[in-house]
Tab-separated table of C-alpha atoms in Angstrom:
chain	number	residue	atom	x	y	z
X	1	UNK	CA	24.088	25.332	-0.172
X	2	UNK	CA	23.519	21.881	1.373
X	3	UNK	CA	24.529	20.394	4.704
X	4	UNK	CA	25.735	16.817	4.337
X	5	UNK	CA	25.691	16.365	8.102
X	6	UNK	CA	23.668	18.366	10.582
X	7	UNK	CA	26.070	18.115	13.488
X	8	UNK	CA	29.536	19.112	14.631
X	9	UNK	CA	31.808	16.310	15.863
X	10	UNK	CA	33.956	17.098	18.916
X	11	UNK	CA	35.795	13.936	19.913
X	12	UNK	CA	33.062	11.382	20.579
X	13	UNK	CA	30.446	14.096	21.043
X	14	UNK	CA	27.968	15.138	18.357
X	15	UNK	CA	26.698	18.698	18.724
X	16	UNK	CA	23.819	19.418	16.360
X	17	UNK	CA	23.851	22.721	14.502
X	18	UNK	CA	20.089	22.919	15.102
X	19	UNK	CA	20.664	23.104	18.857
X	20	UNK	CA	23.489	25.623	18.503
X	21	UNK	CA	21.318	27.961	16.440
X	22	UNK	CA	18.378	27.661	18.839
X	23	UNK	CA	20.648	28.537	21.780
X	24	UNK	CA	22.031	31.543	19.863
X	25	UNK	CA	18.466	32.650	19.095
X	26	UNK	CA	17.519	32.457	22.782
X	27	UNK	CA	20.622	34.381	23.839
X	28	UNK	CA	20.098	37.080	21.199
X	29	UNK	CA	16.473	37.593	22.199
X	30	UNK	CA	17.351	37.623	25.900
X	31	UNK	CA	20.182	40.118	25.344
X	32	UNK	CA	17.889	42.537	23.505
X	33	UNK	CA	15.264	42.075	26.227
X	34	UNK	CA	17.835	42.820	28.942
X	35	UNK	CA	18.870	46.014	27.136
X	36	UNK	CA	15.255	47.146	26.866
X	37	UNK	CA	14.704	46.376	30.552
X	38	UNK	CA	17.747	48.436	31.573
X	39	UNK	CA	16.615	51.394	29.462
X	40	UNK	CA	13.172	51.139	31.046
X	41	UNK	CA	14.733	51.210	34.542
X	42	UNK	CA	13.839	47.568	35.201
X	43	UNK	CA	16.185	44.976	36.671
X	44	UNK	CA	17.608	43.178	33.625
X	45	UNK	CA	18.628	40.199	35.790
X	46	UNK	CA	14.971	39.149	35.743
X	47	UNK	CA	15.249	38.580	31.981
X	48	UNK	CA	17.847	35.876	32.497
X	49	UNK	CA	15.970	34.501	35.491
X	50	UNK	CA	12.756	34.319	33.498
X	51	UNK	CA	14.591	32.656	30.602
X	52	UNK	CA	15.877	29.858	32.831
X	53	UNK	CA	12.326	29.242	34.061
X	54	UNK	CA	10.967	29.298	30.492
X	55	UNK	CA	13.379	26.809	28.877
X	56	UNK	CA	12.081	23.533	30.336
X	57	UNK	CA	8.330	24.329	29.954
X	58	UNK	CA	9.132	25.614	26.459
X	59	UNK	CA	10.771	22.331	25.435
X	60	UNK	CA	7.958	20.270	26.973
X	61	UNK	CA	5.324	22.446	25.298
X	62	UNK	CA	7.084	22.317	21.918
X	63	UNK	CA	7.213	18.517	21.945
X	64	UNK	CA	3.714	18.118	23.393
X	65	UNK	CA	2.204	20.248	20.626
X	66	UNK	CA	3.987	18.136	18.006
X	67	UNK	CA	2.671	14.944	19.604
X	68	UNK	CA	-0.881	16.287	19.755
X	69	UNK	CA	-0.771	17.633	16.191
X	70	UNK	CA	1.671	15.452	14.206
X	71	UNK	CA	2.345	16.356	10.558
X	72	UNK	CA	0.417	14.619	7.787
X	73	UNK	CA	3.593	12.837	6.646
X	74	UNK	CA	3.516	10.782	9.869
X	75	UNK	CA	-0.214	10.079	9.893
X	76	UNK	CA	-0.614	9.321	6.182
X	77	UNK	CA	-0.545	5.580	6.847
X	78	UNK	CA	-3.299	5.670	9.457
X	79	UNK	CA	-6.222	3.459	8.427
X	80	UNK	CA	-4.202	1.769	5.648
X	81	UNK	CA	-3.418	-1.879	6.269
X	82	UNK	CA	0.305	-2.620	6.418
X	83	UNK	CA	1.284	1.072	6.664
X	84	UNK	CA	2.903	2.699	9.703
X	85	UNK	CA	0.646	5.184	11.519
X	86	UNK	CA	2.637	7.518	13.774
X	87	UNK	CA	-0.252	9.516	15.135
X	88	UNK	CA	-0.717	10.863	18.660
X	89	UNK	CA	-1.890	7.508	20.019
X	90	UNK	CA	1.120	5.686	18.517
X	91	UNK	CA	3.643	8.180	19.922
X	92	UNK	CA	2.092	7.960	23.398
X	93	UNK	CA	1.931	4.161	23.299
X	94	UNK	CA	5.588	4.098	22.196
X	95	UNK	CA	6.508	6.931	24.534
X	96	UNK	CA	10.148	5.868	25.066
X	97	UNK	CA	10.854	4.833	21.468
X	98	UNK	CA	14.238	6.481	20.791
X	99	UNK	CA	13.439	7.184	17.133
X	100	UNK	CA	9.871	8.475	16.924
X	101	UNK	CA	8.344	8.141	20.399
X	102	UNK	CA	6.927	11.081	22.313
X	103	UNK	CA	10.214	11.498	24.185
X	104	UNK	CA	12.446	11.551	21.061
X	105	UNK	CA	12.980	15.308	20.806
X	106	UNK	CA	16.536	14.712	19.527
X	107	UNK	CA	15.138	13.509	16.198
X	108	UNK	CA	13.188	16.699	15.569
X	109	UNK	CA	9.522	17.375	16.055
X	110	UNK	CA	9.259	20.613	18.027
X	111	UNK	CA	6.467	23.134	17.459
X	112	UNK	CA	6.924	26.863	17.866
X	113	UNK	CA	3.350	27.221	19.157
X	114	UNK	CA	3.950	24.797	22.005
X	115	UNK	CA	7.337	26.379	22.702
X	116	UNK	CA	5.787	29.838	23.005
X	117	UNK	CA	2.912	28.679	25.206
X	118	UNK	CA	5.209	26.657	27.465
X	119	UNK	CA	7.876	29.361	27.571
X	120	UNK	CA	5.387	32.086	28.422
X	121	UNK	CA	3.913	29.879	31.134
X	122	UNK	CA	7.373	29.405	32.651
X	123	UNK	CA	8.096	33.137	32.483
X	124	UNK	CA	4.717	33.856	34.092
X	125	UNK	CA	5.549	31.476	36.939
X	126	UNK	CA	8.829	33.312	37.447
X	127	UNK	CA	7.146	36.721	37.636
X	128	UNK	CA	4.090	35.621	39.625
X	129	UNK	CA	3.458	35.068	43.320
X	130	UNK	CA	4.207	31.376	42.708
X	131	UNK	CA	7.904	32.234	42.368
X	132	UNK	CA	8.748	32.116	46.080
X	133	UNK	CA	6.542	29.066	46.677
X	134	UNK	CA	8.313	27.068	43.990
X	135	UNK	CA	11.750	28.228	45.104
X	136	UNK	CA	10.846	27.382	48.698
X	137	UNK	CA	9.716	23.879	47.726
X	138	UNK	CA	12.881	23.257	45.702
X	139	UNK	CA	15.011	24.601	48.539
X	140	UNK	CA	13.339	22.202	50.969
X	141	UNK	CA	13.983	19.270	48.624
X	142	UNK	CA	17.601	20.318	48.206
X	143	UNK	CA	18.124	21.066	51.913
X	144	UNK	CA	20.521	18.102	52.507
X	145	UNK	CA	22.764	19.247	49.657
X	146	UNK	CA	22.667	22.841	50.880
X	147	UNK	CA	23.478	21.668	54.406
X	148	UNK	CA	26.463	19.653	53.120
X	149	UNK	CA	27.705	22.570	51.000
X	150	UNK	CA	27.516	25.001	53.909
X	151	UNK	CA	29.224	22.482	56.222
X	152	UNK	CA	32.136	22.079	53.799
X	153	UNK	CA	32.320	25.854	53.435
X	154	UNK	CA	32.389	26.249	57.240
X	155	UNK	CA	35.126	23.602	57.629
X	156	UNK	CA	37.281	25.381	55.044
X	157	UNK	CA	36.777	28.815	56.625
X	158	UNK	CA	37.387	27.406	60.128
X	159	UNK	CA	40.644	25.804	59.000
X	160	UNK	CA	41.817	29.097	57.506
X	161	UNK	CA	40.822	30.937	60.691
X	162	UNK	CA	42.873	28.552	62.832
X	163	UNK	CA	45.892	29.006	60.586
X	164	UNK	CA	45.540	32.757	61.122
X	165	UNK	CA	45.095	32.312	64.854
X	166	UNK	CA	41.477	33.480	64.799
X	167	UNK	CA	38.563	31.955	66.659
X	168	UNK	CA	36.130	30.239	64.294
X	169	UNK	CA	32.366	30.593	64.605
X	170	UNK	CA	29.978	27.691	65.258
X	171	UNK	CA	28.367	26.016	62.265
X	172	UNK	CA	24.825	27.166	61.566
X	173	UNK	CA	22.650	26.141	58.624
X	174	UNK	CA	21.413	29.166	56.682
X	175	UNK	CA	18.287	28.738	54.589
X	176	UNK	CA	18.483	30.908	51.423
X	177	UNK	CA	16.293	34.000	51.597
X	178	UNK	CA	14.556	35.102	48.411
X	179	UNK	CA	14.559	38.810	47.605
X	180	UNK	CA	11.716	38.328	45.131
X	181	UNK	CA	8.532	40.198	46.160
X	182	UNK	CA	5.878	37.903	47.669
X	183	UNK	CA	3.134	39.393	45.490
X	184	UNK	CA	5.134	38.882	42.301
X	185	UNK	CA	5.828	41.517	39.655
X	186	UNK	CA	3.636	43.445	37.221
X	187	UNK	CA	3.444	41.530	33.950
X	188	UNK	CA	2.688	44.426	31.599
X	189	UNK	CA	6.178	45.967	31.214
X	190	UNK	CA	7.769	42.546	30.754
X	191	UNK	CA	5.128	41.544	28.198
X	192	UNK	CA	6.016	44.584	26.087
X	193	UNK	CA	9.709	43.685	26.225
X	194	UNK	CA	8.898	40.096	25.216
X	195	UNK	CA	6.857	41.381	22.264
X	196	UNK	CA	9.976	43.102	20.892
X	197	UNK	CA	12.559	40.409	21.661
X	198	UNK	CA	10.681	37.252	20.591
X	199	UNK	CA	10.616	38.008	16.824
X	200	UNK	CA	14.397	38.501	16.811
X	201	UNK	CA	14.821	35.060	18.364
X	202	UNK	CA	12.414	33.650	15.782
X	203	UNK	CA	14.307	35.259	12.897
X	204	UNK	CA	17.526	33.558	14.001
X	205	UNK	CA	15.904	30.306	15.107
X	206	UNK	CA	14.259	29.660	11.723
X	207	UNK	CA	17.720	29.176	10.197
X	208	UNK	CA	17.834	25.922	12.172
X	209	UNK	CA	14.965	24.627	10.017
X	210	UNK	CA	17.204	24.975	6.961
X	211	UNK	CA	19.915	22.948	8.679
X	212	UNK	CA	17.349	20.158	9.208
X	213	UNK	CA	16.050	20.540	5.629
X	214	UNK	CA	12.507	21.243	6.826
X	215	UNK	CA	9.891	24.005	6.659
X	216	UNK	CA	9.809	24.427	2.892
X	217	UNK	CA	7.093	25.128	0.359
X	218	UNK	CA	6.164	23.699	-3.018
X	219	UNK	CA	8.335	23.688	-6.162
X	220	UNK	CA	9.402	27.044	-7.573
X	221	UNK	CA	11.439	28.522	-10.435
X	222	UNK	CA	12.427	31.565	-8.407
X	223	UNK	CA	16.203	32.151	-8.145
X	224	UNK	CA	16.175	31.882	-4.356
X	225	UNK	CA	14.611	28.423	-4.349
X	226	UNK	CA	16.427	25.744	-2.360
X	227	UNK	CA	17.188	22.120	-3.118
X	228	UNK	CA	15.681	19.529	-0.793
X	229	UNK	CA	17.227	16.017	-0.825
X	230	UNK	CA	14.887	13.118	-1.491
X	231	UNK	CA	15.161	11.810	2.080
X	232	UNK	CA	13.782	15.077	3.485
X	233	UNK	CA	10.866	15.357	1.067
X	234	UNK	CA	7.263	14.443	1.789
X	235	UNK	CA	4.621	13.022	-0.533
X	236	UNK	CA	4.244	13.549	-3.423
X	237	UNK	CA	7.605	15.277	-3.857
X	238	UNK	CA	9.839	12.271	-3.074
X	239	UNK	CA	9.290	10.997	-6.622
X	240	UNK	CA	12.475	11.800	-8.558
X	241	UNK	CA	10.605	11.133	-11.802
X	242	UNK	CA	8.022	13.845	-11.251
X	243	UNK	CA	10.354	16.035	-9.186
X	244	UNK	CA	14.001	15.504	-10.193
X	245	UNK	CA	16.826	15.924	-7.708
X	246	UNK	CA	17.530	19.472	-8.977
X	247	UNK	CA	13.960	20.650	-8.273
X	248	UNK	CA	13.891	23.853	-6.229
X	249	UNK	CA	11.418	24.545	-3.418
X	250	UNK	CA	10.212	27.703	-1.684
X	251	UNK	CA	12.434	28.414	1.368
X	252	UNK	CA	9.526	28.911	3.746
X	253	UNK	CA	11.914	29.118	6.708
X	254	UNK	CA	13.563	32.156	5.076
X	255	UNK	CA	10.229	33.857	4.409
X	256	UNK	CA	9.210	33.528	8.043
X	257	UNK	CA	12.681	34.583	9.210
X	258	UNK	CA	12.524	37.779	7.121
X	259	UNK	CA	8.953	38.453	8.278
X	260	UNK	CA	10.088	38.136	11.912
X	261	UNK	CA	13.115	40.371	11.317
X	262	UNK	CA	10.935	43.129	9.860
X	263	UNK	CA	8.504	42.689	12.768
X	264	UNK	CA	11.391	43.069	15.217
X	265	UNK	CA	12.504	46.365	13.650
X	266	UNK	CA	8.942	47.767	13.625
X	267	UNK	CA	8.152	46.654	17.180
X	268	UNK	CA	11.484	48.073	18.351
X	269	UNK	CA	10.472	51.491	16.972
X	270	UNK	CA	6.998	51.219	18.476
X	271	UNK	CA	8.504	50.404	21.863
X	272	UNK	CA	10.830	53.423	21.805
X	273	UNK	CA	8.570	56.011	20.155
X	274	UNK	CA	4.934	55.088	20.821
X	275	UNK	CA	4.936	53.046	24.036
X	276	UNK	CA	3.611	56.012	26.010
X	277	UNK	CA	0.478	56.063	23.850
X	278	UNK	CA	-0.266	52.376	24.438
X	279	UNK	CA	-1.441	50.369	27.406
X	280	UNK	CA	1.004	48.082	29.148
X	281	UNK	CA	1.066	44.772	27.282
X	282	UNK	CA	-0.218	46.150	23.969
X	283	UNK	CA	3.090	45.555	22.192
X	284	UNK	CA	2.902	41.832	22.940
X	285	UNK	CA	-0.634	41.785	21.501
X	286	UNK	CA	0.600	43.579	18.368
X	287	UNK	CA	3.350	40.983	18.046
X	288	UNK	CA	0.825	38.132	18.339
X	289	UNK	CA	-1.477	39.731	15.760
X	290	UNK	CA	1.237	40.301	13.159
X	291	UNK	CA	2.742	36.852	13.607
X	292	UNK	CA	-0.693	35.254	13.292
X	293	UNK	CA	-1.243	36.994	9.942
X	294	UNK	CA	2.171	36.014	8.585
X	295	UNK	CA	2.022	32.401	9.711
X	296	UNK	CA	-1.565	31.963	8.471
X	297	UNK	CA	-0.594	33.108	4.978
X	298	UNK	CA	2.635	31.105	4.818
X	299	UNK	CA	0.781	27.913	5.745
X	300	UNK	CA	-0.883	27.993	2.302
X	301	UNK	CA	2.560	27.363	0.782
X	302	UNK	CA	3.773	24.749	3.258
X	303	UNK	CA	3.966	21.162	2.001
X	304	UNK	CA	4.110	19.431	5.407
X	305	UNK	CA	1.163	20.588	7.476
X	306	UNK	CA	-0.400	19.267	10.664
X	307	UNK	CA	-4.141	18.796	11.017
X	308	UNK	CA	-6.553	18.635	13.939
X	309	UNK	CA	-7.482	14.967	14.164
X	310	UNK	CA	-9.631	13.802	11.259
X	311	UNK	CA	-11.157	17.237	10.643
X	312	UNK	CA	-8.621	18.127	7.972
X	313	UNK	CA	-8.253	21.604	9.487
X	314	UNK	CA	-4.721	22.988	9.418
X	315	UNK	CA	-3.795	23.208	13.125
X	316	UNK	CA	-1.387	26.128	12.583
X	317	UNK	CA	-3.933	28.181	10.650
X	318	UNK	CA	-6.620	27.402	13.215
X	319	UNK	CA	-4.545	28.525	16.200
X	320	UNK	CA	-3.246	31.639	14.409
X	321	UNK	CA	-6.769	32.632	13.352
X	322	UNK	CA	-7.943	32.325	16.959
X	323	UNK	CA	-4.886	34.225	18.211
X	324	UNK	CA	-5.467	37.034	15.703
X	325	UNK	CA	-9.125	37.456	16.703
X	326	UNK	CA	-8.313	37.443	20.420
X	327	UNK	CA	-5.389	39.884	20.031
X	328	UNK	CA	-7.427	42.365	17.939
X	329	UNK	CA	-10.383	42.124	20.324
X	330	UNK	CA	-8.163	42.839	23.328
X	331	UNK	CA	-6.443	45.744	21.562
X	332	UNK	CA	-9.831	47.222	20.584
X	333	UNK	CA	-11.175	46.822	24.119
X	334	UNK	CA	-8.071	48.416	25.605
X	335	UNK	CA	-8.279	51.289	23.111
X	336	UNK	CA	-11.871	51.950	24.164
X	337	UNK	CA	-10.869	51.889	27.824
X	338	UNK	CA	-8.056	54.407	27.190
X	339	UNK	CA	-10.464	56.704	25.356
X	340	UNK	CA	-12.968	56.523	28.216
X	341	UNK	CA	-10.254	57.269	30.761
X	342	UNK	CA	-8.996	60.201	28.678
X	343	UNK	CA	-12.519	61.642	28.429
X	344	UNK	CA	-13.041	61.223	32.162
X	345	UNK	CA	-9.739	62.976	32.893
X	346	UNK	CA	-10.600	65.832	30.510
X	347	UNK	CA	-14.053	66.187	32.103
X	348	UNK	CA	-12.533	66.281	35.578
X	349	UNK	CA	-10.060	68.943	34.476
X	350	UNK	CA	-12.848	71.014	32.919
X	351	UNK	CA	-14.942	70.839	36.081
X	352	UNK	CA	-11.988	71.836	38.199
X	353	UNK	CA	-11.342	74.854	35.928
X	354	UNK	CA	-15.024	75.889	36.104
X	355	UNK	CA	-15.039	75.709	39.891
X	356	UNK	CA	-11.892	77.806	40.052
X	357	UNK	CA	-13.539	80.401	37.812
X	358	UNK	CA	-16.630	80.552	40.027
X	359	UNK	CA	-14.534	80.967	43.133
X	360	UNK	CA	-12.596	83.856	41.675
């Protein structure tokens, strides 16, 4: 199956399928998260509140990561006279270039690593003690608009009161009062919910990479291989002599989507059946560890990789290797802490029983 155009035309408006799928992925993940929150006796409204705070930092982070670690296909011309070099420096110098500049998110170039880091940062801000400070600052900036809105509301209500023969009250500006706790909220329970919901969003979101004809591996003879048009291929696969138009490639987007779907099912079961045996936040660490393993392995098949500067190191494999080590270390440390606490509790119980026996 091929998509001859990657957007839906509504009048004079072009709505890209990529964006539609990403929105559906966000909504699906948020819906599952809200259901888990309700079953855990948490206010599910905070899921949607946290999502709104995560979207903008997520987009900024996704694009920033792409700018900092551009794919090899864009930097291949660097150092070659007469060739275009679209590295980090070029994108920053041509920041507002509508085609390939740092701001041109509409032409693709979003990284899942940056999206996750930015999104988690936004969600953390929502749940932290910074919540009320940020809301207070925004409310102060928007005070004139709030004052005008409340004035218009008062004029309308006063007019209705006069028609009914009632005495209207005097206008008084009311500053919105936040019901969010000043000290913020505990992160652990929400981290566990995120660890279950994120892979579902990833499983759906990876379909958008197929729409854009990206995230594919090398040539394959497997029956589920996909055709990639010449315009979407990277070197050396754009040669129709060496790689004819009917050449099939590994659907890397599908592999990662299936991996994420399986992870979602497993983490869902862990959340419902084994959460009591884990520390708060462990499920998110398990999610990070499993995704790091899957992404690290899939990067060996990917044809369009991004490297860290001139080191030649695959940036995705580097960050996933670091994430895996950190996640396992934290899980091991937390496991040791739980064991120590369990031993201390058992020792305390034993001493209490011995004292009771002596007293009797």
